Coordinates of C-alpha atoms and ligand atoms in Angstrom, one line a residue:
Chain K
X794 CA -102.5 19.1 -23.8
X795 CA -101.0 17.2 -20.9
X796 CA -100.2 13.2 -21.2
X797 CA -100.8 10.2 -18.7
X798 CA -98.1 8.6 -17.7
X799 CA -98.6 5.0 -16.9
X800 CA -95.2 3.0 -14.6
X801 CA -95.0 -0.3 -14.5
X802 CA -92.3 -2.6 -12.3
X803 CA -90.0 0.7 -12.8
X804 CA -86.7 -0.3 -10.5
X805 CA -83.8 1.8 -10.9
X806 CA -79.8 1.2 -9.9
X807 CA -77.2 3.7 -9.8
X808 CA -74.3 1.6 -10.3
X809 CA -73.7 -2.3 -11.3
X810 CA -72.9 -3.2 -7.9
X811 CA -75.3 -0.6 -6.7
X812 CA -78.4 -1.5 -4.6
X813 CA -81.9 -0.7 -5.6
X814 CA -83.1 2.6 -5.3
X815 CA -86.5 2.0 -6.7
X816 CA -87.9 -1.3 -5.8
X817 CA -90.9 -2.2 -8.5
X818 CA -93.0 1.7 -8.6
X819 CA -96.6 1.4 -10.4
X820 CA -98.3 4.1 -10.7
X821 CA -100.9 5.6 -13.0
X822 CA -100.4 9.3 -13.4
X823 CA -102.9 11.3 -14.8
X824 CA -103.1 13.9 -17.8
X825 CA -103.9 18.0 -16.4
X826 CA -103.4 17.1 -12.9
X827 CA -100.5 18.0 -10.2
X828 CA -98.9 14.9 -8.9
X829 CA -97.0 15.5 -5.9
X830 CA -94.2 12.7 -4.7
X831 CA -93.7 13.4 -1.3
X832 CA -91.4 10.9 1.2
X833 CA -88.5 11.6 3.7
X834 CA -85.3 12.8 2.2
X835 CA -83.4 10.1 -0.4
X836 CA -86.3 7.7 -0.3
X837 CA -85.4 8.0 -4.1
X838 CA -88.0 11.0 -5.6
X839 CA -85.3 12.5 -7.6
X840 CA -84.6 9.5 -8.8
X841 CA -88.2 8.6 -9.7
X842 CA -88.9 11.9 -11.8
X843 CA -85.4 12.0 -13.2
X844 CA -86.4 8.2 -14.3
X845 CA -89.8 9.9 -16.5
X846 CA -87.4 12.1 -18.9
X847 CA -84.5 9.5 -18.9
X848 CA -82.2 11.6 -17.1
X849 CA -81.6 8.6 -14.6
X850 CA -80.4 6.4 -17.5
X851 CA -77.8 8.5 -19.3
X852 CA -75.5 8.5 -15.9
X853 CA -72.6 6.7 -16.5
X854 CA -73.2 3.1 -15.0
X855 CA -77.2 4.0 -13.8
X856 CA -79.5 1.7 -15.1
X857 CA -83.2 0.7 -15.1
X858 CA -85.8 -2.0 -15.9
X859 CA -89.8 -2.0 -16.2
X860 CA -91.9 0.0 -18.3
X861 CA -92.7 4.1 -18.2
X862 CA -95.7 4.2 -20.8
X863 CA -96.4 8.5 -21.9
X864 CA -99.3 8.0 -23.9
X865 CA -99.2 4.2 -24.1
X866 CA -95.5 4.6 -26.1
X867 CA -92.7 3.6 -23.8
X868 CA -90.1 5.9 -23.6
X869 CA -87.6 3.8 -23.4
X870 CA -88.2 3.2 -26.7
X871 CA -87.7 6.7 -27.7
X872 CA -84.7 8.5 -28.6
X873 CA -84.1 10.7 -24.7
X874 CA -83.0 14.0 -26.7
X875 CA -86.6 14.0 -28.1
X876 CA -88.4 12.7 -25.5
X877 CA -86.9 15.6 -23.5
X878 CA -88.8 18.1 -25.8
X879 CA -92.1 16.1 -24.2
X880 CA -91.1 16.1 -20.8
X881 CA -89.7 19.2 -19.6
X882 CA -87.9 19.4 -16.3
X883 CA -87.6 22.1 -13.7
X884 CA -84.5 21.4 -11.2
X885 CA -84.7 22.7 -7.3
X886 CA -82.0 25.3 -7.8
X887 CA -82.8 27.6 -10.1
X888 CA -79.9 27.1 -13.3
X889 CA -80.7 30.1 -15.9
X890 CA -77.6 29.4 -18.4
X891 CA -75.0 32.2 -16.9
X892 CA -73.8 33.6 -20.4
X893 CA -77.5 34.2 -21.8
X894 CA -79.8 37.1 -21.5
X895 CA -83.0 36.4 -20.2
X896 CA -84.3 36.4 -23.8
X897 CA -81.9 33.8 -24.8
X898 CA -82.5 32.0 -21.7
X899 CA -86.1 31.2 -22.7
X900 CA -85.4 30.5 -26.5
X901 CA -82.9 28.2 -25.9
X902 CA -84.2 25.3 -26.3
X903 CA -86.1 25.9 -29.1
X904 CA -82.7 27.9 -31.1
X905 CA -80.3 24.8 -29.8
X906 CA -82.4 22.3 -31.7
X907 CA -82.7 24.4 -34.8
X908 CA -85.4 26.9 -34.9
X909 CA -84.5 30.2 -36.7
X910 CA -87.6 32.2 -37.6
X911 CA -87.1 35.5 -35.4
X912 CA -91.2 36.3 -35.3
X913 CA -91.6 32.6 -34.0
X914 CA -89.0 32.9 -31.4
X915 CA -89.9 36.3 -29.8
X916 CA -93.5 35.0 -29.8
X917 CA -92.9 32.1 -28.1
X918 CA -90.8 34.1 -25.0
X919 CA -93.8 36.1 -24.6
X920 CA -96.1 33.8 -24.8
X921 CA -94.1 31.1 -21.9
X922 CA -92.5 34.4 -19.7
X923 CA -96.4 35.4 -19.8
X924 CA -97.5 32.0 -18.9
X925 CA -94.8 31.9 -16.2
X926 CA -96.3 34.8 -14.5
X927 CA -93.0 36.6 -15.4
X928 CA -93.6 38.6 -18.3
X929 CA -94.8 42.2 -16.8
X930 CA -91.5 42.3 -13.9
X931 CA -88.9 41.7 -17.1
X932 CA -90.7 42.7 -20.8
X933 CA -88.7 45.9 -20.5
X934 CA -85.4 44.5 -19.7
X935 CA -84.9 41.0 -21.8
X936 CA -81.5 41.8 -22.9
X937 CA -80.1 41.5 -19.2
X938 CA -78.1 38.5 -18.0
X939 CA -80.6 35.6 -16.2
X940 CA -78.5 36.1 -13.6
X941 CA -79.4 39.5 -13.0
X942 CA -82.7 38.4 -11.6
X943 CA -83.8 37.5 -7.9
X944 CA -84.2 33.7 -6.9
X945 CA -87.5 33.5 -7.9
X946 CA -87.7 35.6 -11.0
X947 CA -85.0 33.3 -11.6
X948 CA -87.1 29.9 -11.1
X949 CA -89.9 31.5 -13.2
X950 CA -87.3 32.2 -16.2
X951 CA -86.2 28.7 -15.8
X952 CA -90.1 27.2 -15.7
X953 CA -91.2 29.7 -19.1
X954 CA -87.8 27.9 -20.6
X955 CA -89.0 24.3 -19.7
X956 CA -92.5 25.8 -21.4
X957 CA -91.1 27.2 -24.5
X958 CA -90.5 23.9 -26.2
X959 CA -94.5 23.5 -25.6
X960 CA -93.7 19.8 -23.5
X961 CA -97.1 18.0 -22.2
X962 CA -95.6 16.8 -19.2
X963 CA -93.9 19.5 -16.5
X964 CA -92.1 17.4 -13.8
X965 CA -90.5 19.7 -11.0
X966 CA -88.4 18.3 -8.0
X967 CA -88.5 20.9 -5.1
X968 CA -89.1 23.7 -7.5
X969 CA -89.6 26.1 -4.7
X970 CA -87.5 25.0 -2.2
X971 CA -84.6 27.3 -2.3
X972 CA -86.9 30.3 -2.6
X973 CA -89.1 32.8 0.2
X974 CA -92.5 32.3 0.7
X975 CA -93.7 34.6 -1.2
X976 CA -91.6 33.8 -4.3
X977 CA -93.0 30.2 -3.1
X978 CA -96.6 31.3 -3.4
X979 CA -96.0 33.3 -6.5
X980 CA -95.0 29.6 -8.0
X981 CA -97.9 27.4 -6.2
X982 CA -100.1 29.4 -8.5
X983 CA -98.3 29.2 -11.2
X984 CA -98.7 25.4 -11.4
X985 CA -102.3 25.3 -10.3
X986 CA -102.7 27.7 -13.7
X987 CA -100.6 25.3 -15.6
X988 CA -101.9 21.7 -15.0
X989 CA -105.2 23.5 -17.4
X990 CA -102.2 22.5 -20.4
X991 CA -99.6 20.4 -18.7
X992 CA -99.4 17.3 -16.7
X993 CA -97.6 18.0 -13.9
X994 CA -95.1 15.9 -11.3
X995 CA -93.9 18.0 -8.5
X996 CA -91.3 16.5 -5.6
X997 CA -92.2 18.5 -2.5
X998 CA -90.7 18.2 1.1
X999 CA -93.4 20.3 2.3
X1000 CA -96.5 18.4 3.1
X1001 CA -98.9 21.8 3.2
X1002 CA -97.3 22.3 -0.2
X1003 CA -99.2 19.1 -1.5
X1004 CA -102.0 19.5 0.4
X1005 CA -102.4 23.4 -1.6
X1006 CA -101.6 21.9 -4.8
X1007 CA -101.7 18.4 -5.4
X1008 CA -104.7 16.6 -7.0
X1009 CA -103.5 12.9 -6.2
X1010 CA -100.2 12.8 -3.7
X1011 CA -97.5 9.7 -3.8
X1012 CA -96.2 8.4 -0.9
X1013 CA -92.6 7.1 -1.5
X1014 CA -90.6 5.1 1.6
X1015 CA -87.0 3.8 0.8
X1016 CA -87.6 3.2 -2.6
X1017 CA -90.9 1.7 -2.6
X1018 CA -94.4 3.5 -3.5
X1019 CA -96.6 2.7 -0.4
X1020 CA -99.4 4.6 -1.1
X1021 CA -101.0 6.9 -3.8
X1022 CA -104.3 8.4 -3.9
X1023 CA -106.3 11.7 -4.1
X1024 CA -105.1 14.0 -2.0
X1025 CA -107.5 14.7 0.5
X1026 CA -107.4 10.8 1.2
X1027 CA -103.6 10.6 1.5
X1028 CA -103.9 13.6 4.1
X1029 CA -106.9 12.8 6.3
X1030 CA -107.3 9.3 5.9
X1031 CA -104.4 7.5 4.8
X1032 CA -104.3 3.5 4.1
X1033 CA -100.8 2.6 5.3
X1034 CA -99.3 3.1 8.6
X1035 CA -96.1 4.4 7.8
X1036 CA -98.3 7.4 5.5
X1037 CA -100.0 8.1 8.6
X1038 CA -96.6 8.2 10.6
X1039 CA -94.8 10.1 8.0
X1040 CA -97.4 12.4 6.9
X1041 CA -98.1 13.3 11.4
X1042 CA -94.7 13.9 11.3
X1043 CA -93.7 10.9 13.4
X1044 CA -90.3 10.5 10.9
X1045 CA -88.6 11.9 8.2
Chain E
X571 CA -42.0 36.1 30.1
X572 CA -44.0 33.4 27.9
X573 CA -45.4 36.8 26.8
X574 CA -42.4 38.2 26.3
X575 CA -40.8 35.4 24.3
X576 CA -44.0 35.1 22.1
X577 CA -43.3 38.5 21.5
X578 CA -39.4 37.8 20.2
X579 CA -40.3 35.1 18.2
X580 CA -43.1 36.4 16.6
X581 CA -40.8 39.5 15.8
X582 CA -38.1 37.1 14.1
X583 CA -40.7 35.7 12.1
X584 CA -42.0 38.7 10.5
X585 CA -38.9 40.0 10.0
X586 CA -37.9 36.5 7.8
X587 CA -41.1 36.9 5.8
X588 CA -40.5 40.5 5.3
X589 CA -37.1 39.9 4.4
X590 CA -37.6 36.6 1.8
X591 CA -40.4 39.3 0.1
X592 CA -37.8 41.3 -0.3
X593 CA -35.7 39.4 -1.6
X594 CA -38.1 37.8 -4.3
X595 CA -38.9 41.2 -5.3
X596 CA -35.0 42.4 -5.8
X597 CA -34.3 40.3 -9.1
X598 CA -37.9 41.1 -10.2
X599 CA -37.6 44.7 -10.4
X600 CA -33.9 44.7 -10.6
X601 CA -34.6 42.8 -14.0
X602 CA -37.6 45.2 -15.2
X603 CA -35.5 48.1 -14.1
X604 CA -32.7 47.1 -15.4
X605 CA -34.1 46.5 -19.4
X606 CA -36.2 49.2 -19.3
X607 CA -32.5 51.7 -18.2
X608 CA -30.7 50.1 -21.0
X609 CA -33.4 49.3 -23.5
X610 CA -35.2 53.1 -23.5
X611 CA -32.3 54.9 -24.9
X612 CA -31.9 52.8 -28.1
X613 CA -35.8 52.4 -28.6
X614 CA -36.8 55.0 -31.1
X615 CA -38.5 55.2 -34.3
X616 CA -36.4 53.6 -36.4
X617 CA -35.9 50.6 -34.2
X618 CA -39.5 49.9 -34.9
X619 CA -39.4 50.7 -39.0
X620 CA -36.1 50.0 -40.0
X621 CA -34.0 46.5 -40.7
X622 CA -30.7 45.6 -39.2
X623 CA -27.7 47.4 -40.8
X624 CA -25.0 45.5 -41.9
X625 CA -22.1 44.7 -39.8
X626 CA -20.0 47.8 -38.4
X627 CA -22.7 50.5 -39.9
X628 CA -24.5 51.6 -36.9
X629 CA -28.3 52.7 -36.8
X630 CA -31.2 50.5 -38.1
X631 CA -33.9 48.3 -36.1
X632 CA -35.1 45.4 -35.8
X633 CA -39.1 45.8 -37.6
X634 CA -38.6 42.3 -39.4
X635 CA -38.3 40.7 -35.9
X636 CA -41.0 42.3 -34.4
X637 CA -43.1 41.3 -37.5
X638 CA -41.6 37.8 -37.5
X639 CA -42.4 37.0 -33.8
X640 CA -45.9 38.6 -34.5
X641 CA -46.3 36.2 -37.2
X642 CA -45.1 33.2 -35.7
X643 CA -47.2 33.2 -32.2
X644 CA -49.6 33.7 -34.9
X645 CA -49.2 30.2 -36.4
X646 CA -48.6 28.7 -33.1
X647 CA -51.8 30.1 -31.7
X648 CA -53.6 29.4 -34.9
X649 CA -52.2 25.6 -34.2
X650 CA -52.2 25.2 -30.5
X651 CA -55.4 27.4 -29.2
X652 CA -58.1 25.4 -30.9
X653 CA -56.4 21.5 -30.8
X654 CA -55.6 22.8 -26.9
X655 CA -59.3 24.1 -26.0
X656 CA -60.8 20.2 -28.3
X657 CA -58.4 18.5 -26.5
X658 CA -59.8 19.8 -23.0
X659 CA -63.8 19.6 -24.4
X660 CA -62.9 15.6 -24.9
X661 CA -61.2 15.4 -22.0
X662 CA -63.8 16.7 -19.7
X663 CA -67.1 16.4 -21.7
X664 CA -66.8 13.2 -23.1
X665 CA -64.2 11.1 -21.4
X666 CA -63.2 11.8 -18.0
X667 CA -61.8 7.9 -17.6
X668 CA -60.7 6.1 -20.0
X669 CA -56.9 4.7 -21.4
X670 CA -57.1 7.5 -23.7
X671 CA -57.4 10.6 -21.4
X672 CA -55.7 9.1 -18.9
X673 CA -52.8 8.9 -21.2
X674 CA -53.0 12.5 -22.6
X675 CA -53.8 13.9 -18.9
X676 CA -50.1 12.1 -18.5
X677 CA -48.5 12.7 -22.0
X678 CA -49.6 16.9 -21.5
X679 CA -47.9 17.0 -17.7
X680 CA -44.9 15.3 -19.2
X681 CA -45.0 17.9 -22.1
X682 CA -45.1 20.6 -19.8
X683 CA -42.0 19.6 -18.0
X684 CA -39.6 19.5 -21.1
X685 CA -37.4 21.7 -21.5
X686 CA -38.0 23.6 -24.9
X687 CA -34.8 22.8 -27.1
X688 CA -36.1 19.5 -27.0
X689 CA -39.1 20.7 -28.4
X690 CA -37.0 22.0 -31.2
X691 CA -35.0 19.5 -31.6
X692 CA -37.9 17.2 -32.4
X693 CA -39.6 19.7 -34.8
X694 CA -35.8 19.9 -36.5
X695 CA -35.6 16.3 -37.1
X696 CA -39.0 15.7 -38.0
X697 CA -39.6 18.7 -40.5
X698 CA -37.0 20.7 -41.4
X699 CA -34.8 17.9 -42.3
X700 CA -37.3 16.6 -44.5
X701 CA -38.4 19.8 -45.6
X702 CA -34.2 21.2 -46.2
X703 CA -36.2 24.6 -45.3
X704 CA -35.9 26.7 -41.9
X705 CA -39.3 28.3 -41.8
X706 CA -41.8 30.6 -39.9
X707 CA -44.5 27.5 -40.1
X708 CA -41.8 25.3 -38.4
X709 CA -41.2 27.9 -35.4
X710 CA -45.2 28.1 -34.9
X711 CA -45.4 24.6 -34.8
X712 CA -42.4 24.1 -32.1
X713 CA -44.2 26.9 -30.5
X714 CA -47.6 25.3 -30.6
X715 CA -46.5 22.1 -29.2
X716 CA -45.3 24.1 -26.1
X717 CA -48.7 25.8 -26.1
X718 CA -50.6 22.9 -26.5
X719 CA -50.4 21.4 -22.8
X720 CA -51.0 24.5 -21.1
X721 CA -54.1 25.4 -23.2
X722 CA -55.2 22.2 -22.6
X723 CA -54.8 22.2 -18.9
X724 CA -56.4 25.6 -18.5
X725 CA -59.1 24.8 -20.4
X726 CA -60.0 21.8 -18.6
X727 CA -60.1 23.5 -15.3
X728 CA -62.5 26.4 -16.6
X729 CA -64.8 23.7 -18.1
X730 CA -64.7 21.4 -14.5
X731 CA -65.9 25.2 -13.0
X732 CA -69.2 25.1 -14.7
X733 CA -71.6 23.2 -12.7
X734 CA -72.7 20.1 -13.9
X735 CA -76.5 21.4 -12.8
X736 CA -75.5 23.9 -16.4
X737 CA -75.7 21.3 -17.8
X738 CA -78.2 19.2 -17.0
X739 CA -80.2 22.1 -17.2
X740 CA -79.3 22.1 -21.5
X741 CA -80.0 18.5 -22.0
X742 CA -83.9 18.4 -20.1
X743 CA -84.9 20.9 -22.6
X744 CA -84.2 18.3 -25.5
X745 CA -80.4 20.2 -26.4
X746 CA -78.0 17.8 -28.2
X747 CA -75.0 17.0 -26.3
X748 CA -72.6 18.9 -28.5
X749 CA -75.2 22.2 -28.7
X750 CA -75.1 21.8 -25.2
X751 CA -71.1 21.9 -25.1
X752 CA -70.5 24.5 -28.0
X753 CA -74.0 26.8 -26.7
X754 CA -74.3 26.7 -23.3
X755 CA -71.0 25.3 -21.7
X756 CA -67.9 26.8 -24.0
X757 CA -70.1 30.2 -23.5
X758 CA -70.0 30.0 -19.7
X759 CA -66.6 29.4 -19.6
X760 CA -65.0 31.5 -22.3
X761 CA -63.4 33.9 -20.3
X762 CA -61.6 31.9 -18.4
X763 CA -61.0 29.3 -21.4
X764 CA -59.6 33.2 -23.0
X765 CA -57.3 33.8 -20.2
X766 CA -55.7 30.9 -19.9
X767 CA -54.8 31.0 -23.7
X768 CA -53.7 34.1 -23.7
X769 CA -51.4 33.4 -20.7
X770 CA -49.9 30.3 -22.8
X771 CA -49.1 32.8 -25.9
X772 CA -47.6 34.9 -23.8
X773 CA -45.7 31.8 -22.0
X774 CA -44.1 30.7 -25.5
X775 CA -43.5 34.2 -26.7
X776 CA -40.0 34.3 -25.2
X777 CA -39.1 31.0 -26.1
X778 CA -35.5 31.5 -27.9
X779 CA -34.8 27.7 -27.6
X780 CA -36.9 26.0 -30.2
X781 CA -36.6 29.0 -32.7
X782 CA -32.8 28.3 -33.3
X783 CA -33.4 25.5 -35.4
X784 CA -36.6 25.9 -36.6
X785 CA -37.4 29.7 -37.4
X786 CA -33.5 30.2 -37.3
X787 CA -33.6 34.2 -37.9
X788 CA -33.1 36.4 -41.2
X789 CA -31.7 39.7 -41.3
X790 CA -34.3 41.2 -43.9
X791 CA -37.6 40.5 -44.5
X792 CA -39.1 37.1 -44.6
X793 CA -41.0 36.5 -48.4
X794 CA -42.8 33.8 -47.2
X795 CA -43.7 31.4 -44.3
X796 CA -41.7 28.8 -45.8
X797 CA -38.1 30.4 -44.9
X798 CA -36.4 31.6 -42.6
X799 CA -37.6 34.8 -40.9
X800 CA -36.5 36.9 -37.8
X801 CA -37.8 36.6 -34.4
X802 CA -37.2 38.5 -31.1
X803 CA -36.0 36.1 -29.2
X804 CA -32.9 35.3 -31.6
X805 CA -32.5 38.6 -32.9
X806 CA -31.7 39.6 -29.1
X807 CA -29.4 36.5 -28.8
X808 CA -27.5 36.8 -31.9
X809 CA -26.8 40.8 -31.0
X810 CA -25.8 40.0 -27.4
X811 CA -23.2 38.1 -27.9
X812 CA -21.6 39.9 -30.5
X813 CA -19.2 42.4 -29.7
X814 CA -20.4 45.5 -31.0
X815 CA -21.2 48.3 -28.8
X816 CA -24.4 49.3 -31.2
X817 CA -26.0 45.9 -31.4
X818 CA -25.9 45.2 -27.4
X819 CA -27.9 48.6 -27.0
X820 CA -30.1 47.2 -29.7
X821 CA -30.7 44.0 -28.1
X822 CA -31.4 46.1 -24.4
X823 CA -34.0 47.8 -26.6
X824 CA -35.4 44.2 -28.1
X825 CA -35.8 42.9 -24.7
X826 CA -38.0 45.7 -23.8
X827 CA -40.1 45.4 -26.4
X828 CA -40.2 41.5 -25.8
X829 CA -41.0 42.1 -22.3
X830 CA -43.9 44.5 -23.0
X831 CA -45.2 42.5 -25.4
X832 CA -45.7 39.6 -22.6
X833 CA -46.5 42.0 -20.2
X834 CA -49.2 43.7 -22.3
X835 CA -50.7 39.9 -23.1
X836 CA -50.4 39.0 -19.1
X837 CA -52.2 42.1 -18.1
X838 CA -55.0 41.7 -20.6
X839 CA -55.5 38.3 -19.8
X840 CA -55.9 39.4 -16.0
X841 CA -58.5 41.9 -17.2
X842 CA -60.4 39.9 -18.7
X843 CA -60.9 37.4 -16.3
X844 CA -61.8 40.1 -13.9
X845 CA -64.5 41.1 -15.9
X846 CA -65.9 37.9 -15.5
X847 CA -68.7 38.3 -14.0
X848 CA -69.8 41.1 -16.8
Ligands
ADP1537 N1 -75.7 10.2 -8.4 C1 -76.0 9.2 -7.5 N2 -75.1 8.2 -7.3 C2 -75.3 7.2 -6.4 N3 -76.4 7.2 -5.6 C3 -77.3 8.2 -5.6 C4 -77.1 9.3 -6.6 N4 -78.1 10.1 -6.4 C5 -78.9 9.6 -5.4 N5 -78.4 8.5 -4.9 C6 -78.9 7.7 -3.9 O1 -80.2 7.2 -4.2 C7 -81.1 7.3 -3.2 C8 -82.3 8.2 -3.5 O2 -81.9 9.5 -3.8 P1 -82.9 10.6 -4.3 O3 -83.7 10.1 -5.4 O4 -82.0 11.8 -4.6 O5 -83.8 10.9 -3.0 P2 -84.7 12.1 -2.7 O6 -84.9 13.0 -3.9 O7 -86.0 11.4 -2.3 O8 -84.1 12.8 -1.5 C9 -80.3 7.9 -2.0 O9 -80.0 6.8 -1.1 C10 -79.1 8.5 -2.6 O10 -78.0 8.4 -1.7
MG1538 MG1 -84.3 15.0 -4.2

């Protein structure tokens, strides 16, 4: 089942000397919905979702402050290499690990922190390349290099990998936007089948891409979180002026 | 006439380029040619089985070299492959900045840059006086400290190739940091990591220098590692500048051997790289 996510006050730095890149976020994310965080390029969403599996704070020098409650336990709290096995991440350029077969690609993260059993493995890769709508295009050939497999097929093995270590939180920043648009599509559905399990936090450039998707849609300018609503609000009836501008294309 | 004198000098320069080739090639193959002419002839069976006669009876081989120099980049690789390849993991994976790398980043370009009888020298004073014992461990151990720089430098540039993204990628799925490395990192870079080993065996393979005084040769079979025992390298030496007709055609035919054996480790090292994207 998916988790809420609850932010409060989150500011993050990259450096000491560094200025803010996210100026005091709250936001209340909800359990089994899409979340999209959309905003003109480097108005920090990366940093934002990289912030919700503590990615942000194992750079050398990067720091935050404020509160990220999953479940009402803040995971800053929480040892990161665990709380990693909650949230799972899914990266804009697909990143299948090179020297693995597309097999190996999916167990990984459950053999590299210590599960054996060969019946619970297998079972898992079919049950998250299934879930990942990839199952039927590569059942027959799971011996063959990740690599071996198109862009998208690529971004599918990569999202049944985040899903094989069964995380309750999916966060994906521009998931599709190296791919086609039908590999594009292929994903869009993908997520609306998953947020029935998962809560999901997608980054999107691509404000039709929300619109599909999203249930409630964050507006992020230069670091700060200027609006954040349902969807159809944010779209046809936004609060803030600089949503309206942004989202009519006037900038970004 | 610009044309025309565009023409000229573009002429002259070929020709220099052509010509420099040339002459880079001439001692290459004149070398290659040149061992293999004088080596062939003595290179037969019994080179490969038999031990070095005694003085003035003619005949025998040099098998207790071969085996020795077999057995003594051995030990060195043994030594310097794994402490090489952790040296470069640290270096890259865990501490890019600090006094410490930044002192072995300049300690292992200093290393590469001494000449090897110092090498040996070091290793004499430091073990075999204390041991009183000239011994294969010894010459793997001079060898290995040659190796060690260039294992460690190759290494490191194979594991700065794998994109950080790889990475990344291991630790949001809850992977340890050292899975990660030893899993998903050593993996994608273990050809190349490979090659560059191999290419530092095969750079220390011909070292003659350090062996003198820490291997220091044997004419029959070595019992143990822990005395003296034959190598290539020497064998060749000590028969060169003798003055027996016999031994000089035996040490043409050692120097083949020597240079196929660094041949046949260059090539396969270039192989498998090239297969790299298998
Ligand atoms: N590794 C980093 N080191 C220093 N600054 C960074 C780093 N990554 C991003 N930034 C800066 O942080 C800001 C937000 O970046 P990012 O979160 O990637 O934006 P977005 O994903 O919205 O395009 C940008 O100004 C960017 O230059
Ligand atoms: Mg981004």
């Amino acid at each position: 089942m998916g988790q809420r996510i609850t932010v409060k006050n989150l500011e993050a730095w990259y450096g000491p000397g560094a200025e803010r890149t996210l100026k005091s976020i709250n936001i209340e994310i909800p359990a089994n919905q899409v979340t999209a965080i959309i905003g003109p390029s480097g108005c920090g969403k990366s940093t934002f979702v990289r912030c919700l599996n503590r990615m942000h704070d194992t750079l050398p020098g990067a720091r935050v402050s404020g509160e990220i409650l999953l479940e009402g336990q803040n995971i800053y709290d929480q040892d990161p290499v665990q709380l990693r096995k909650t949230v799972g991440m899914v990266f804009q350029k697909p990143n299948p690990f090179p020297s693995m077969s597309i097999y190996e690609n999916v167990v990984a993260g459950l053999r590299l922190t210590g599960v054996r059993n060969k019946e619970k493995l297998m079972s898992t890769a079919e049950k998250s390349l299934k879930m990942a709508a990839l199952w039927d295009e590569v059942s027959g050939r799971l011996n063959y290099s990740g690599m071996s497999l198109s862009g998208g097929q690529q971004q599918r093995l990569c999202i049944a990998r985040a899903l094989a270590v069964e995380p309750s939180v999916l966060l994906m920043d521009e998931p599709a936007s190296a791919l086609d648009p039908i590999a594009t599509l292929r994903i869009e559905e993908l997520i609306m089948e998953l947020k029935k399990e998962y809560t999901i936090v997608i980054v999107t450039h691509n404000m039709q891409q929300a619109a599909r998707i999203a249930d409630t849609t964050a507006f992020f300018l230069n670091g700060e979180l200027i609006e954040y609503g349902p969807t159809s609000e944010i779209f046809t009836n936004p609060m803030d002026k600089r949503t309206e501008d942004y989202i009519t294309g006037r900038f970004g | 006439m610009i044309n025309k004198s565009r023409k000229v000098k573009n002429t002259v320069m070929m020709s220099l380029f052509v010509i420099s080739t040339i002459l880079a090639l001439v001692p290459l193959f004149g070398v290659l040619g040149y061992v293999v002419l004088n080596g062939i002839g003595a290179l037969d069976f019994d080179f490969f089985t038999n031990l070095p006669k005694p003085l003035g009876v003619v005949g025998g081989g040099m098998a207790n070299a071969i085996v020795g120099t077999l057995i003594i980049i051995t030990i060195a690789s043994i030594i310097g492959i794994p402490v090489g390849i952790l040296a470069a993991i640290y270096l890259t994976e865990y501490d890019r900045t600090s006094w410490l790398s930044t002192a072995v980043r300049f300690t292992t370009d200093v290393l590469t840059g001494i000449p090897s009888i110092i090498i040996g020298i070091v290793v004499y004073t430091t073990i075999i006086l204390r041991t009183k014992q000239f011994s294969a461990i010894s010459g793997g151990i001079a060898l290995a400290i040659i190796m060690v720089p260039l294992v460690i430098r190759s290494t490191e540039e194979m594991l700065k190739l794998v994109p950080h993204t790889i990475r990344e990628a291991a630790y949001a799925l809850g992977i340890p940091k050292w899975r990660a490395i030893i899993n998903v990192v050593l993996p994608t870079a273990a050809k190349g990591i490979l090659t560059g080993a191999m290419l530092g065996v095969a750079r220390v393979s011909g070292e003659t220098a350090p062996l003198l005084f820490t291997a220091f040769g044997n004419n029959y079979w070595a019992k143990s590692l822990n005395e003296p025992i034959a190598a290539l390298p020497l064998q060749i030496y000590q028969y060169a500048i003798s003055p027996y007709e016999d031994w000089h055609r035996q040490a043409w035919a050692g120097s083949l051997v020597l240079i196929l054996l660094v041949m046949v480790l260059t090539i396969s090292a270039r192989l498998i790289f090239r297969t790299r994207k298998g």
